[in-house]
Coordinates of C-alpha atoms in Angstrom, one line a residue:
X1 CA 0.0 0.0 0.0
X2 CA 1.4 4.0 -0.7
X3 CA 2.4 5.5 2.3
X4 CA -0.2 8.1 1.2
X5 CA -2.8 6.0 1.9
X6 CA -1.6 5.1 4.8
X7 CA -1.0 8.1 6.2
X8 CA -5.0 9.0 4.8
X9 CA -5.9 6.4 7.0
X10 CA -4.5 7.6 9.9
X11 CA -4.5 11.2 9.6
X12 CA -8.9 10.5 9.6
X13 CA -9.2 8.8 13.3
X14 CA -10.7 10.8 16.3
X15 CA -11.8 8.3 17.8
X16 CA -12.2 4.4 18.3
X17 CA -14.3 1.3 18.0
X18 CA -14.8 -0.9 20.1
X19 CA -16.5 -2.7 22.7
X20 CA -16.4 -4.8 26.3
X21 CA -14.1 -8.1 25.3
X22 CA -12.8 -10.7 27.5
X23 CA -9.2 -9.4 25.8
X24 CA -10.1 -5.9 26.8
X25 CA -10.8 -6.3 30.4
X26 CA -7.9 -8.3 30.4
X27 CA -5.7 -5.5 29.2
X28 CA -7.6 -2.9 31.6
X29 CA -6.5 -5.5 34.7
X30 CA -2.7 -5.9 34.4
X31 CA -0.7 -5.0 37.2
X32 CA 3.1 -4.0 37.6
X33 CA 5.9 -4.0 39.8
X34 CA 5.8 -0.3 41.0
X35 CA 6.4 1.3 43.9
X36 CA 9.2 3.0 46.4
X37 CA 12.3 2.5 45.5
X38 CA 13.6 0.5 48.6
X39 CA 9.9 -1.4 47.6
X40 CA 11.2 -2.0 44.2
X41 CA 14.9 -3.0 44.8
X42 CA 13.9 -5.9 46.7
X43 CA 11.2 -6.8 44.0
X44 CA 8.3 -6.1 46.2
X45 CA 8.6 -8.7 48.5
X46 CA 7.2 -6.8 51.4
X47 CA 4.2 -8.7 52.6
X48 CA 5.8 -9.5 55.6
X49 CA 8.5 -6.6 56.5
X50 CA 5.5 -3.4 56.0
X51 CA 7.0 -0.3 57.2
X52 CA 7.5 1.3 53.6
X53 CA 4.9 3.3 51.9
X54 CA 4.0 0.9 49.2
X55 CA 2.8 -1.2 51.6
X56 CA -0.6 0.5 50.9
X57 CA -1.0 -0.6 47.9
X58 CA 0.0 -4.3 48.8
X59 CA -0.4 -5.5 52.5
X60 CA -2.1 -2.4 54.5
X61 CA -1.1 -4.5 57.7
X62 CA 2.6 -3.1 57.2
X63 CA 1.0 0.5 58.4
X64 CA 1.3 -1.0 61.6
X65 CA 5.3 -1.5 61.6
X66 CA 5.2 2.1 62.0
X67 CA 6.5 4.2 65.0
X68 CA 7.1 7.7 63.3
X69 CA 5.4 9.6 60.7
X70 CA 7.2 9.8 57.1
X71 CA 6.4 11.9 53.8
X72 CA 7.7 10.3 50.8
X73 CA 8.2 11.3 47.2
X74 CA 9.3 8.9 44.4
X75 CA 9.9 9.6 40.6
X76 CA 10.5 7.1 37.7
X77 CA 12.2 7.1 34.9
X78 CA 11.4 4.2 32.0
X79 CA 13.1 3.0 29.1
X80 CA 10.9 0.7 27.1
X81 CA 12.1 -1.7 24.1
X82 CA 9.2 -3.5 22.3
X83 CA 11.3 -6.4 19.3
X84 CA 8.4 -8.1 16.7
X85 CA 10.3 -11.1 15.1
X86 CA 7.9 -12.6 12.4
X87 CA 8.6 -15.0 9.6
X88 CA 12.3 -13.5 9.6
X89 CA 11.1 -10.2 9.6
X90 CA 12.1 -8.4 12.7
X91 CA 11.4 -4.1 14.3
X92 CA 12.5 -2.9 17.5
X93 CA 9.7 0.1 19.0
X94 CA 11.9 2.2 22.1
X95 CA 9.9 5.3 24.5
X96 CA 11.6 7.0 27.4
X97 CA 9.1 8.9 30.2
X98 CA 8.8 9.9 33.3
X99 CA 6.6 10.0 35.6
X100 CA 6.1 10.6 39.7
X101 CA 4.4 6.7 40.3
X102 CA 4.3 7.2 44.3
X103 CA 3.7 9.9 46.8
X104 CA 1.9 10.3 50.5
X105 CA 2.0 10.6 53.9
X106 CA 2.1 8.3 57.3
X107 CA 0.6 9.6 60.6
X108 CA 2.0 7.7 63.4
X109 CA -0.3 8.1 66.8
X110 CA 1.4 6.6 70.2
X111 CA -1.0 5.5 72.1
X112 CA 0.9 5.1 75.6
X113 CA -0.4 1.6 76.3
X114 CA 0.7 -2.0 75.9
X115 CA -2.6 -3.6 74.4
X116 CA -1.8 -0.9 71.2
X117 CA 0.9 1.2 71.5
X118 CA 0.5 2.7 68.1
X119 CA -2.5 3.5 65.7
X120 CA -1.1 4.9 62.3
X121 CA -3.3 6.2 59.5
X122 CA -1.7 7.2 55.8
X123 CA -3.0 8.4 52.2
X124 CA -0.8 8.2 49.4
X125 CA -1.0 8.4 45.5
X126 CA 0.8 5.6 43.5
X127 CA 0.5 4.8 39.5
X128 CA -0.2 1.2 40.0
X129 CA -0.3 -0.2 36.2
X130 CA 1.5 2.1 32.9
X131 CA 0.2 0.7 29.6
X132 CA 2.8 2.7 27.8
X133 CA 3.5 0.3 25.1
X134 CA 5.0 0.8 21.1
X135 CA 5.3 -2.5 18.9
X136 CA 5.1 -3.4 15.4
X137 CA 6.7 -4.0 12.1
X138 CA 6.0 -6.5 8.9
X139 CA 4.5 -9.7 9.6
X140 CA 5.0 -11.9 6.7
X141 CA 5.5 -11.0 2.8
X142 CA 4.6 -15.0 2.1
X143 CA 0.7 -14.1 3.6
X144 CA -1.8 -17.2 2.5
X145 CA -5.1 -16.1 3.7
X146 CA -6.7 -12.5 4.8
X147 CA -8.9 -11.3 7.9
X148 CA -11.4 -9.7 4.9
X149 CA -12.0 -14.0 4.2
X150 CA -12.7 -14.2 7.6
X151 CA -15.3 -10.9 7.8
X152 CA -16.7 -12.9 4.4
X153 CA -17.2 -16.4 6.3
X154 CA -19.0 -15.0 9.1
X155 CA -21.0 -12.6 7.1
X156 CA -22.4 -15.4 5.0
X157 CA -22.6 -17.6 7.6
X158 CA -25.2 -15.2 9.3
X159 CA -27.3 -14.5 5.8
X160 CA -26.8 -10.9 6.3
X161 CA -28.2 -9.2 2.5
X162 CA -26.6 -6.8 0.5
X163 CA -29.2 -4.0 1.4
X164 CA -28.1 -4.1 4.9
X165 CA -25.0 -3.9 4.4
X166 CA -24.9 -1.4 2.0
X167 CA -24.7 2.6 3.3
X168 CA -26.8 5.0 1.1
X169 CA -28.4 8.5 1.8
X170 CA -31.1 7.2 3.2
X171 CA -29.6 4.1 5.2
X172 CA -27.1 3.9 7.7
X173 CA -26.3 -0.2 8.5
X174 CA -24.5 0.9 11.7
X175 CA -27.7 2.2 13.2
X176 CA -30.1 0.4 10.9
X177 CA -29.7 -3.0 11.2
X178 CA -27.6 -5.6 13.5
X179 CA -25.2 -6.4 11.7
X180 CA -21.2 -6.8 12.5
X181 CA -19.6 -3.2 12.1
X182 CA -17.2 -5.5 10.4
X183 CA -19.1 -6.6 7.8
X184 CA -20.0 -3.4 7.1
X185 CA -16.9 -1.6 6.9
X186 CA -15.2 -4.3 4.7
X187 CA -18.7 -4.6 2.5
X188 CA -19.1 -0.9 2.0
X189 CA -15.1 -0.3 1.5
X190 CA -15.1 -3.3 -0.9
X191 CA -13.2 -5.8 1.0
X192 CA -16.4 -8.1 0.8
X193 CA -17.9 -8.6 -2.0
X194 CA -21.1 -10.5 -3.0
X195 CA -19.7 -14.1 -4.9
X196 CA -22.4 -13.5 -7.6
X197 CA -24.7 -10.4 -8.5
X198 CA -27.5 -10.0 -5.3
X199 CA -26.0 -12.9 -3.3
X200 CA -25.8 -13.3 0.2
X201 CA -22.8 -15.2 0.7
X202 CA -19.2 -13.0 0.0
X203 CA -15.3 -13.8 -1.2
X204 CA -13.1 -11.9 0.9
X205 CA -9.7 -10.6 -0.8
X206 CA -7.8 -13.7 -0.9
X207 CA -8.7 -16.5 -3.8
X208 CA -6.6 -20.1 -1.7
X209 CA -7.0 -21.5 -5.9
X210 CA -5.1 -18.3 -7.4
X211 CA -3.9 -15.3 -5.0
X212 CA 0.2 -15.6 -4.8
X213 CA 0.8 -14.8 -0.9
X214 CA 0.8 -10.9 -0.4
X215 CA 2.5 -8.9 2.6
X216 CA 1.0 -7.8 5.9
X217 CA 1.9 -5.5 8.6
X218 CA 0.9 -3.9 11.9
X219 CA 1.4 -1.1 14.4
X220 CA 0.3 -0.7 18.0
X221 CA 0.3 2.5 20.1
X222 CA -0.4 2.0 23.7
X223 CA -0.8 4.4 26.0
X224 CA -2.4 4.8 29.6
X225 CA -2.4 4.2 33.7
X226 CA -3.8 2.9 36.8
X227 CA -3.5 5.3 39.1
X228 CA -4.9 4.0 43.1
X229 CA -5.6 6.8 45.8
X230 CA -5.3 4.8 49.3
X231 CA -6.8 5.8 52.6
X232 CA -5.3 3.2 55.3
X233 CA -5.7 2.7 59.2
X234 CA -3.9 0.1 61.2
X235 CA -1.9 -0.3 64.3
X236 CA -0.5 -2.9 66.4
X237 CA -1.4 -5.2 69.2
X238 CA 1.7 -6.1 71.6
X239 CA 4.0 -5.3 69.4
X240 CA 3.5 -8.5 67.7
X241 CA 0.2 -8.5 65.1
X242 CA 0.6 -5.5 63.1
X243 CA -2.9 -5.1 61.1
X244 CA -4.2 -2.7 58.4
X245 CA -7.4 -2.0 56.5
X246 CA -7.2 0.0 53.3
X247 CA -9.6 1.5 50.6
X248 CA -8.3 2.4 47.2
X249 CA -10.0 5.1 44.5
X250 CA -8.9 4.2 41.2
X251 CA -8.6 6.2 38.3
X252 CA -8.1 4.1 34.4
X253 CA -7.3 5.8 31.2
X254 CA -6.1 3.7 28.2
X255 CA -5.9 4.5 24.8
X256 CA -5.1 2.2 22.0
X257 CA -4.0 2.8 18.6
X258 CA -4.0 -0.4 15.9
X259 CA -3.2 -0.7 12.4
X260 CA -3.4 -3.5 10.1
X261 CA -2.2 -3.6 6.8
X262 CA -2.3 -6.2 3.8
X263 CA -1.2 -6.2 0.3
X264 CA -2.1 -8.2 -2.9
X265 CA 0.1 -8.3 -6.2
X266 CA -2.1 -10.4 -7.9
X267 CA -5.3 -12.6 -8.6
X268 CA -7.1 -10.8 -5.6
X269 CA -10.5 -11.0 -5.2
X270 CA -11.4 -7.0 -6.0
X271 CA -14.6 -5.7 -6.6
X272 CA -15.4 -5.9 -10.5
X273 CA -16.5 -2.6 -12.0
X274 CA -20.0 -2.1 -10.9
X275 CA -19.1 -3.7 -7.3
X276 CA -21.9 -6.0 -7.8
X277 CA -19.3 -9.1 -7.6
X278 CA -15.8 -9.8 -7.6
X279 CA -12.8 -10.3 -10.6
X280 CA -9.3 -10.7 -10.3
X281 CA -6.8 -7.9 -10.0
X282 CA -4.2 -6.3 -7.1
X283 CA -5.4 -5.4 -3.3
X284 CA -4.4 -2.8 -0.9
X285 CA -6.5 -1.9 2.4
X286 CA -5.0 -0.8 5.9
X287 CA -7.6 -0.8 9.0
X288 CA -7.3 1.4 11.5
X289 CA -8.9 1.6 15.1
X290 CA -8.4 3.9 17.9
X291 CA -10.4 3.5 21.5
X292 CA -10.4 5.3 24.6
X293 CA -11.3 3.8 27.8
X294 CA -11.9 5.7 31.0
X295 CA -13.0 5.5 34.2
X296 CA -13.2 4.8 38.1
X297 CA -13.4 2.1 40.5
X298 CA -12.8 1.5 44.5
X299 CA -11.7 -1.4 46.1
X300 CA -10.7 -2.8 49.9
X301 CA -7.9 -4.6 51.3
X302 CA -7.0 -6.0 54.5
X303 CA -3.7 -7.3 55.7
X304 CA -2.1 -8.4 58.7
X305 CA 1.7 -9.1 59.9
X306 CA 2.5 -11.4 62.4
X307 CA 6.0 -11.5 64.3
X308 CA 6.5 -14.1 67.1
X309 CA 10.5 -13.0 67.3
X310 CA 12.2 -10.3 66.7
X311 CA 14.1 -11.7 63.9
X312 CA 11.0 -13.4 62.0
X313 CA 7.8 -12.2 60.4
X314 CA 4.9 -14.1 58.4
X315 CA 2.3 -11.5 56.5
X316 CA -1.0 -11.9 54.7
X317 CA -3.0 -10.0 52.8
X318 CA -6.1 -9.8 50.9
X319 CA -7.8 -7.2 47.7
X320 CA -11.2 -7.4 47.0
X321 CA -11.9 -6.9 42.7
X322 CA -11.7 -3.3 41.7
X323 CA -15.2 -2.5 41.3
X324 CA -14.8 -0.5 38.0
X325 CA -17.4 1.7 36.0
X326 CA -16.1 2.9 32.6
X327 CA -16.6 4.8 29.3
X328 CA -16.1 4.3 25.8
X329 CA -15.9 6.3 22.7
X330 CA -14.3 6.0 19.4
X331 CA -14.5 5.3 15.7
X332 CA -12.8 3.7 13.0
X333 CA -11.4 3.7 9.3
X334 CA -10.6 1.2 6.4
X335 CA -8.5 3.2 3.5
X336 CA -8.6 0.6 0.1
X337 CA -7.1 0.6 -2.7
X338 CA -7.6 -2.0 -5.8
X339 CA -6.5 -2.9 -9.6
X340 CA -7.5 -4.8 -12.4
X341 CA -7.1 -5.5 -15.8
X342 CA -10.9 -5.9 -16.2
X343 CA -11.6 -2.2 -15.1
X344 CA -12.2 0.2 -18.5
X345 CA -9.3 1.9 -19.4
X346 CA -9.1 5.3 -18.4
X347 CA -11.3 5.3 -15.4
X348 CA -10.3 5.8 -12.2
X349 CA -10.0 2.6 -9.8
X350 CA -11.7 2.0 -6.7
X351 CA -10.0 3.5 -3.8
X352 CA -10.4 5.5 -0.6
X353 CA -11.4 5.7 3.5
X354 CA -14.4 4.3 4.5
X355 CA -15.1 5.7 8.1
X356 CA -17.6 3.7 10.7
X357 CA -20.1 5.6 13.1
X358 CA -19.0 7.0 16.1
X359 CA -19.7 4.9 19.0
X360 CA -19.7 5.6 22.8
X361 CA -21.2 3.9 25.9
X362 CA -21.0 2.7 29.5
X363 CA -19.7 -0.1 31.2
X364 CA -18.8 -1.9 34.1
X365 CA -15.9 -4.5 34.8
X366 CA -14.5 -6.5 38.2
X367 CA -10.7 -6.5 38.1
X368 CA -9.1 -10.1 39.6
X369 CA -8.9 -10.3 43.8
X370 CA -5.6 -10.8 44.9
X371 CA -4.3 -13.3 47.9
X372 CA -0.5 -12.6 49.0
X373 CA 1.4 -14.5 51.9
X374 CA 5.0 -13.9 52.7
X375 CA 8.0 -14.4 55.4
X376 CA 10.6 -12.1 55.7
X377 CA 14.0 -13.3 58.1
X378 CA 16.4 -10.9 60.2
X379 CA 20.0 -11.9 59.8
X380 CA 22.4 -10.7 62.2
X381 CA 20.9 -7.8 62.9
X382 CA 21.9 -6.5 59.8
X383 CA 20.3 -8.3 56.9
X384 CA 17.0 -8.5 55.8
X385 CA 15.6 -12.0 53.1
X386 CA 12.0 -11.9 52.2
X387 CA 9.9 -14.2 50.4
X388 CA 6.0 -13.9 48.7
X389 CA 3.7 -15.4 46.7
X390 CA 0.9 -13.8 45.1
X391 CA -2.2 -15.7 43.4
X392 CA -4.3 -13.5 41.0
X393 CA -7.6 -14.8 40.2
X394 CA -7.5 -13.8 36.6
X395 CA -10.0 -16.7 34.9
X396 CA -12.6 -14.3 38.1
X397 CA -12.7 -11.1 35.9
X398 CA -16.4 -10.2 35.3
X399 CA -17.6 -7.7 32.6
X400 CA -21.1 -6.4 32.5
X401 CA -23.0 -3.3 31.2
X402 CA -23.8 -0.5 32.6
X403 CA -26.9 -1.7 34.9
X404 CA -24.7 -4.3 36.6
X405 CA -25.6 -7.1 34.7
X406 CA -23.4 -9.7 33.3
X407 CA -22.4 -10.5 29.9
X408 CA -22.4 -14.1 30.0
X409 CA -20.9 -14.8 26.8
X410 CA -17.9 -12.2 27.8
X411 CA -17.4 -14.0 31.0
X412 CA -17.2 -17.2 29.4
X413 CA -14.7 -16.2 27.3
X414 CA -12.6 -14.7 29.8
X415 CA -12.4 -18.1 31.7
X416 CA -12.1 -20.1 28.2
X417 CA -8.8 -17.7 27.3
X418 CA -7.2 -16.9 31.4
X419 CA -6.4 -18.6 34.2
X420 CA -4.9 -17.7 37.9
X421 CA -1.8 -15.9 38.0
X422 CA 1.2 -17.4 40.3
X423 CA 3.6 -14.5 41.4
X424 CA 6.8 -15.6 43.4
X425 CA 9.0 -12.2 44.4
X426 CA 12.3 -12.6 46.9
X427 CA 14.2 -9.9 48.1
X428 CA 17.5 -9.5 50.4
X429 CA 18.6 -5.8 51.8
X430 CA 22.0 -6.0 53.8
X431 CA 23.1 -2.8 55.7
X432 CA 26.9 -2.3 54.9
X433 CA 27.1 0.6 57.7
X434 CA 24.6 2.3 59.5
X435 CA 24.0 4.7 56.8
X436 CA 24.3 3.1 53.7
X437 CA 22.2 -0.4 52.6
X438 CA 22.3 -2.8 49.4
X439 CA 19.4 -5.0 47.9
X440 CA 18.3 -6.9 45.2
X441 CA 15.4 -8.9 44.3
X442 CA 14.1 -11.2 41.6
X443 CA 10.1 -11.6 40.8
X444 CA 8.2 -14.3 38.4
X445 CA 5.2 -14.0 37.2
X446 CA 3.6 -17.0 35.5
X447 CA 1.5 -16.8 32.2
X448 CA -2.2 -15.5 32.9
X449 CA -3.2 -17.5 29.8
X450 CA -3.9 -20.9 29.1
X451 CA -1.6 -23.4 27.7
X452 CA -3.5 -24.4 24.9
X453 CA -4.5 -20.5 24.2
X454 CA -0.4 -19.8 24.1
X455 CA 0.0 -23.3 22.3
X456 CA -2.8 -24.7 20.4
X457 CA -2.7 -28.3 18.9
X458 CA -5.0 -30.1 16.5
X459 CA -7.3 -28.7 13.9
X460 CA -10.1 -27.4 15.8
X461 CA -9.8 -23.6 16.7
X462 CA -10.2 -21.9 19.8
X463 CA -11.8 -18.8 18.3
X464 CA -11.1 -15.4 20.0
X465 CA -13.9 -13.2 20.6
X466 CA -13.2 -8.8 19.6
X467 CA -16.2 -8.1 18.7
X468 CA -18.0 -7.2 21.7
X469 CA -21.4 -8.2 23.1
X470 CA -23.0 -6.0 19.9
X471 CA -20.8 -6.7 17.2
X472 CA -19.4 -3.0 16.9
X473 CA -16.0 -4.1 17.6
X474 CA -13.7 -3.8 14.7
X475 CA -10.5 -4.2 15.8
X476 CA -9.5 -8.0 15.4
X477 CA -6.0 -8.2 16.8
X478 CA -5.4 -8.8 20.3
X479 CA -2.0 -9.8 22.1
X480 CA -1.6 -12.9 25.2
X481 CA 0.9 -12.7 27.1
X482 CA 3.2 -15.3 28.6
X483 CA 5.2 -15.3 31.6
X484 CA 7.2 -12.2 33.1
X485 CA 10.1 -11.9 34.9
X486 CA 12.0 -9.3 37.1
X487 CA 15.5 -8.7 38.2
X488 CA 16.1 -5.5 40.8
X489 CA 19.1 -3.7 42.4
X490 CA 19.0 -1.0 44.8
X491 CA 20.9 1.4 46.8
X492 CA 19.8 3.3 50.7
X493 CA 21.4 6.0 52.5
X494 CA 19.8 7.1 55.3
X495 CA 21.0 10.1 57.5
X496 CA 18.9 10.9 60.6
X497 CA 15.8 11.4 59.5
X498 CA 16.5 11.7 55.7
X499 CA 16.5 8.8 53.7
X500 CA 17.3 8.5 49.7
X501 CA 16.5 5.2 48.0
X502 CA 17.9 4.4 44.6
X503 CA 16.4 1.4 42.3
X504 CA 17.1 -0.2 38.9
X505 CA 14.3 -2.8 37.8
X506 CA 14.7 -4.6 34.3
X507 CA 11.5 -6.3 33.3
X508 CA 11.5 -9.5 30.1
X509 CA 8.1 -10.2 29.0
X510 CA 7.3 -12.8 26.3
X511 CA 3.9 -11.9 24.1
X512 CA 2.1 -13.0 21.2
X513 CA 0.7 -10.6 19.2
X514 CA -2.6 -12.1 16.8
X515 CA -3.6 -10.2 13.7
X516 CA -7.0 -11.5 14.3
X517 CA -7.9 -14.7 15.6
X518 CA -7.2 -18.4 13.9
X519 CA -10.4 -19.9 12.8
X520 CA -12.3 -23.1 11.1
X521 CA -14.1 -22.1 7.7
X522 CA -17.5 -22.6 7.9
X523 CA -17.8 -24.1 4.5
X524 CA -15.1 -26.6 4.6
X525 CA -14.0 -26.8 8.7
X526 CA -10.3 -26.0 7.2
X527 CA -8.0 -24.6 9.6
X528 CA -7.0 -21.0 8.5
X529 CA -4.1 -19.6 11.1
X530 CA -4.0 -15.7 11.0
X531 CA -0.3 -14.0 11.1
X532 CA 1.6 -13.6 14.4
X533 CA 4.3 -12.3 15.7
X534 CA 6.5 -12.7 18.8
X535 CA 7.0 -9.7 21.1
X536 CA 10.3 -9.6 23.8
X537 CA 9.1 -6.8 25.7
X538 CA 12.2 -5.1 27.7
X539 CA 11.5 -2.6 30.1
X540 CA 14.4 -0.8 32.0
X541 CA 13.2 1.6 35.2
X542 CA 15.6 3.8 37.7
X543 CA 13.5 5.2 40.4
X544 CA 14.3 7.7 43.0
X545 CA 12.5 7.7 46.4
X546 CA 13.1 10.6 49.2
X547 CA 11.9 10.5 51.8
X548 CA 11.3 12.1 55.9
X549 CA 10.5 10.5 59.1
X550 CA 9.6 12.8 62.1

């Protein structure tokens, strides 16, 4: 395709498309390691030790730990690398930001007696997820098959006609009828086209008998937070149960940008002249869809910290979902552009944008609970090793509309495609003089997807639902990720009452990135695989924390 056309295609997007999806709500739900610095360094293994502001975003019981009050300030700064490697084909995507993730402020109250000597209260400000994320590049140039032959299948696999399909002055099929924006957008931008004059049933682009393999290629622009107000009380009993109770305010934004091109050289399946069928010729089209999703949400957390001895500590904590309610608005665009010997000479051939509707709406979505337990050891007096495990309950994320009630088939899919996620985190601290203090830490995060998503076998696809409970979904790729992994180093110095903490976090993550889902043809039950590419997502992060205890 011209970069002309491409460049049409995106300079016409205000908005986005799209609707609730179990791949959506699992986007809007990922977490992070984030945090102080000290918090960081020692890969967040804090369920058990407390005593550090971002324990009020992970075990509230660590308020407890407490015997002065402390302001704290942190600021991050992130160095993302995105690599696509596809059929030998391979693009690196970098970003730098920065960003404050993690501010607030501990009250300690003495209470002057044994049964509680302390009660400590705290609100802080931390930016608990960043879906800052750039990837892309060319998928394959030997491409066998074409999402517009899967928009056909399931298009004539529902009967809808061409007069519902087809946009005119007087008609408009996004608000008219029911059927797939999809099918529209490819029908009226001539990606679909009927297989015989006034038929039902539709050839998408690519002819399996004739159509040499073409070229396809995507982009993805990511950008957004998680940002969790917290308003915590807790205190102590004897100096050996340390407890906390903690409400969080939420605040989502997330904004996704994704284009998909493909090209044809040859023995396409392009509209003939009068677009009542289809001939043979060359194919171009690039889709583009941009959403915005935005909203609030509360949830509750309770932890406790239990230390028998001096030089041992066991922690446990629990989140309730994040009850969110959220928003939606955006549109979409399909820029085309065809050839073909058959065409009269001298006329000009069929190309140009095809814009959907704008759509907006409400919605409402749990995020997963989360269970942590961890022990933390004293060593000497002078080092600190700490130990947690996490579970996630991913497969539990519910979706429903703006009422509060459910979208089954949503929720179904979301426990067809996730499962539990297993995090393990360990971190060490030694204290090489009074003043100054090392760590490290190392955190896994197992796959929240399931095996035979990640690794299908057999014939029969799993087919992955984008099009949202009404069909107005447009956007057909989607990304799964697999397992994630942390390594941390840290520095302290404390003087007095000062403290400055200094962290460097590098984060691997292994994707999969789908141009639209794989699928079984309805006519035959053939297995058609859509293009994919494999994402190493590198994330480098050196965080400041200062800090003031009085």
């Amino acid at each position: 395709m011209k970069k002309s056309l491409i460049a049409a295609i995106l300079a016409t997007l205000p908005g986005a498309l799209m609707a609730q999806t179990a791949v959506d709500a699992m986007s809007l739900s990922q977490g992070g390691l984030r945090g102080t610095a000290r918090f960081m360094s020692m890969g967040g293994a804090f369920t058990a030790l407390g005593g550090d502001m971002s324990t009020l975003n992970q075990n509230p019981g660590g308020i407890g730990i407490y015997r002065s009050s402390e302001i704290a300030l942190t600021g991050d700064l992130e160095f993302s690398s995105v690599k696509s490697e596809a059929d030998g084909f391979s693009n690196t995507e970098n970003k730098t930001r920065f960003s404050v993730n993690n501010f607030g402020y501990i009250g300690a109250v003495r209470l002057g007696n044994d049964a509680m000597p302390f009660f400590n209260w705290g609100v802080s400000y931390a930016r608990t997820a960043s879906f800052n994320r750039n990837y892309g590049g060319r998928l394959t140039d030997n491409l066998q098959t074409s999402y517009t032959n899967l928009v056909a299948d399931y298009t004539s696999a529902d009967g809808w006609t061409n007069e519902q399909l087809a946009e005119t002055s007087n008609y408009n099929p996004f608000q008219d009828s029911w059927a797939p924006w999809s099918s529209v957008m490819f029908y009226n931008a001539y990606a679909i086209n009927p297989t015989s004059p006034g038929a039902n049933s539709y050839s998408g682009l690519f002819n399996y008998d004739a159509t040499a393999p073409g070229s396809a290629q995507y982009f993805i622009n990511e950008k957004g937070h998680v940002d969790e107000y917290n308003i915590t009380f807790g205190g102590n009993i004897y100096n050996t149960v340390y407890w906390g109770l903690g409400l969080g305010i939420t605040d989502l934004d997330f904004k996704q940008t994704a284009y998909y091109q493909e090209n044809f050289g040859s023995d396409a399946n392009v509209p003939d002249w009068d677009a009542a069928s289809y001939t043979s010729g060359s194919a171009a089209y690039g889709m583009s869809n941009w959403k915005h999703i935005w909203g609030t949400g509360y949830n509750v957390k309770f932890g406790l910290i239990f230390k028998p001895i001096n030089e041992f500590r066991l922690g446990i904590a629990v989140h309730s979902p994040t009850w969110y309610s959220l928003n939606y608005d955006g549109q979409a665009t399909v820029g085309y552009d065809y050839d073909s010997p058959s065409y009269p000479a001298g006329e000009d051939r069929p190309s140009g944008n095809y814009t959907s509707d704008y759509d907006s709406f409400s919605w409402q979505m749990n995020s997963p609970w989360r269970l942590m337990v961890g022990a933390a050891g004293v060593i000497g007096g002078r080092g600190i090793i700490s130990a947690d495990y996490e579970y996630r309950g991913t497969g539990d994320i519910k979706v429903q509309d703006q009422y509060g009630d459910n979208y089954v088939d949503i929720n179904d899919d979301v426990k067809t495609y996730y499962q539990g996620t297993n995090i393990f985190r360990i971190g060490a601290e030694y204290r090489v003089t009074p003043m100054f203090s090392v760590r490290a830490g190392y955190v896994y995060e197992s796959s929240p997807v399931k095996k035979e998503m990640l690794d299908p076998t057999g014939s029969q696809a799993t087919y992955v639902y984008t099009s949202g409970p009404d069909d107005t979904e447009t956007q057909p790729s989607y990304t799964l990720d697999r397992e994630t992994q942390y390594i941390t180093l840290g520095l302290g110095y404390r003087y007095k009452a000062f403290s400055a903490d200094l962290a460097y976090v590098h984060r691997a993550r292994k994707s999969d990135y789908h141009a639209f889902t794989d699928y079984n043809e309805n006519s035959t039950g053939l297995l058609v695989q859509a293009p994919m590419a494999k994402l190493t997502d590198n994330n480098n992060q050196v965080v400041l924390t200062l800090s003031y205890r009085f």
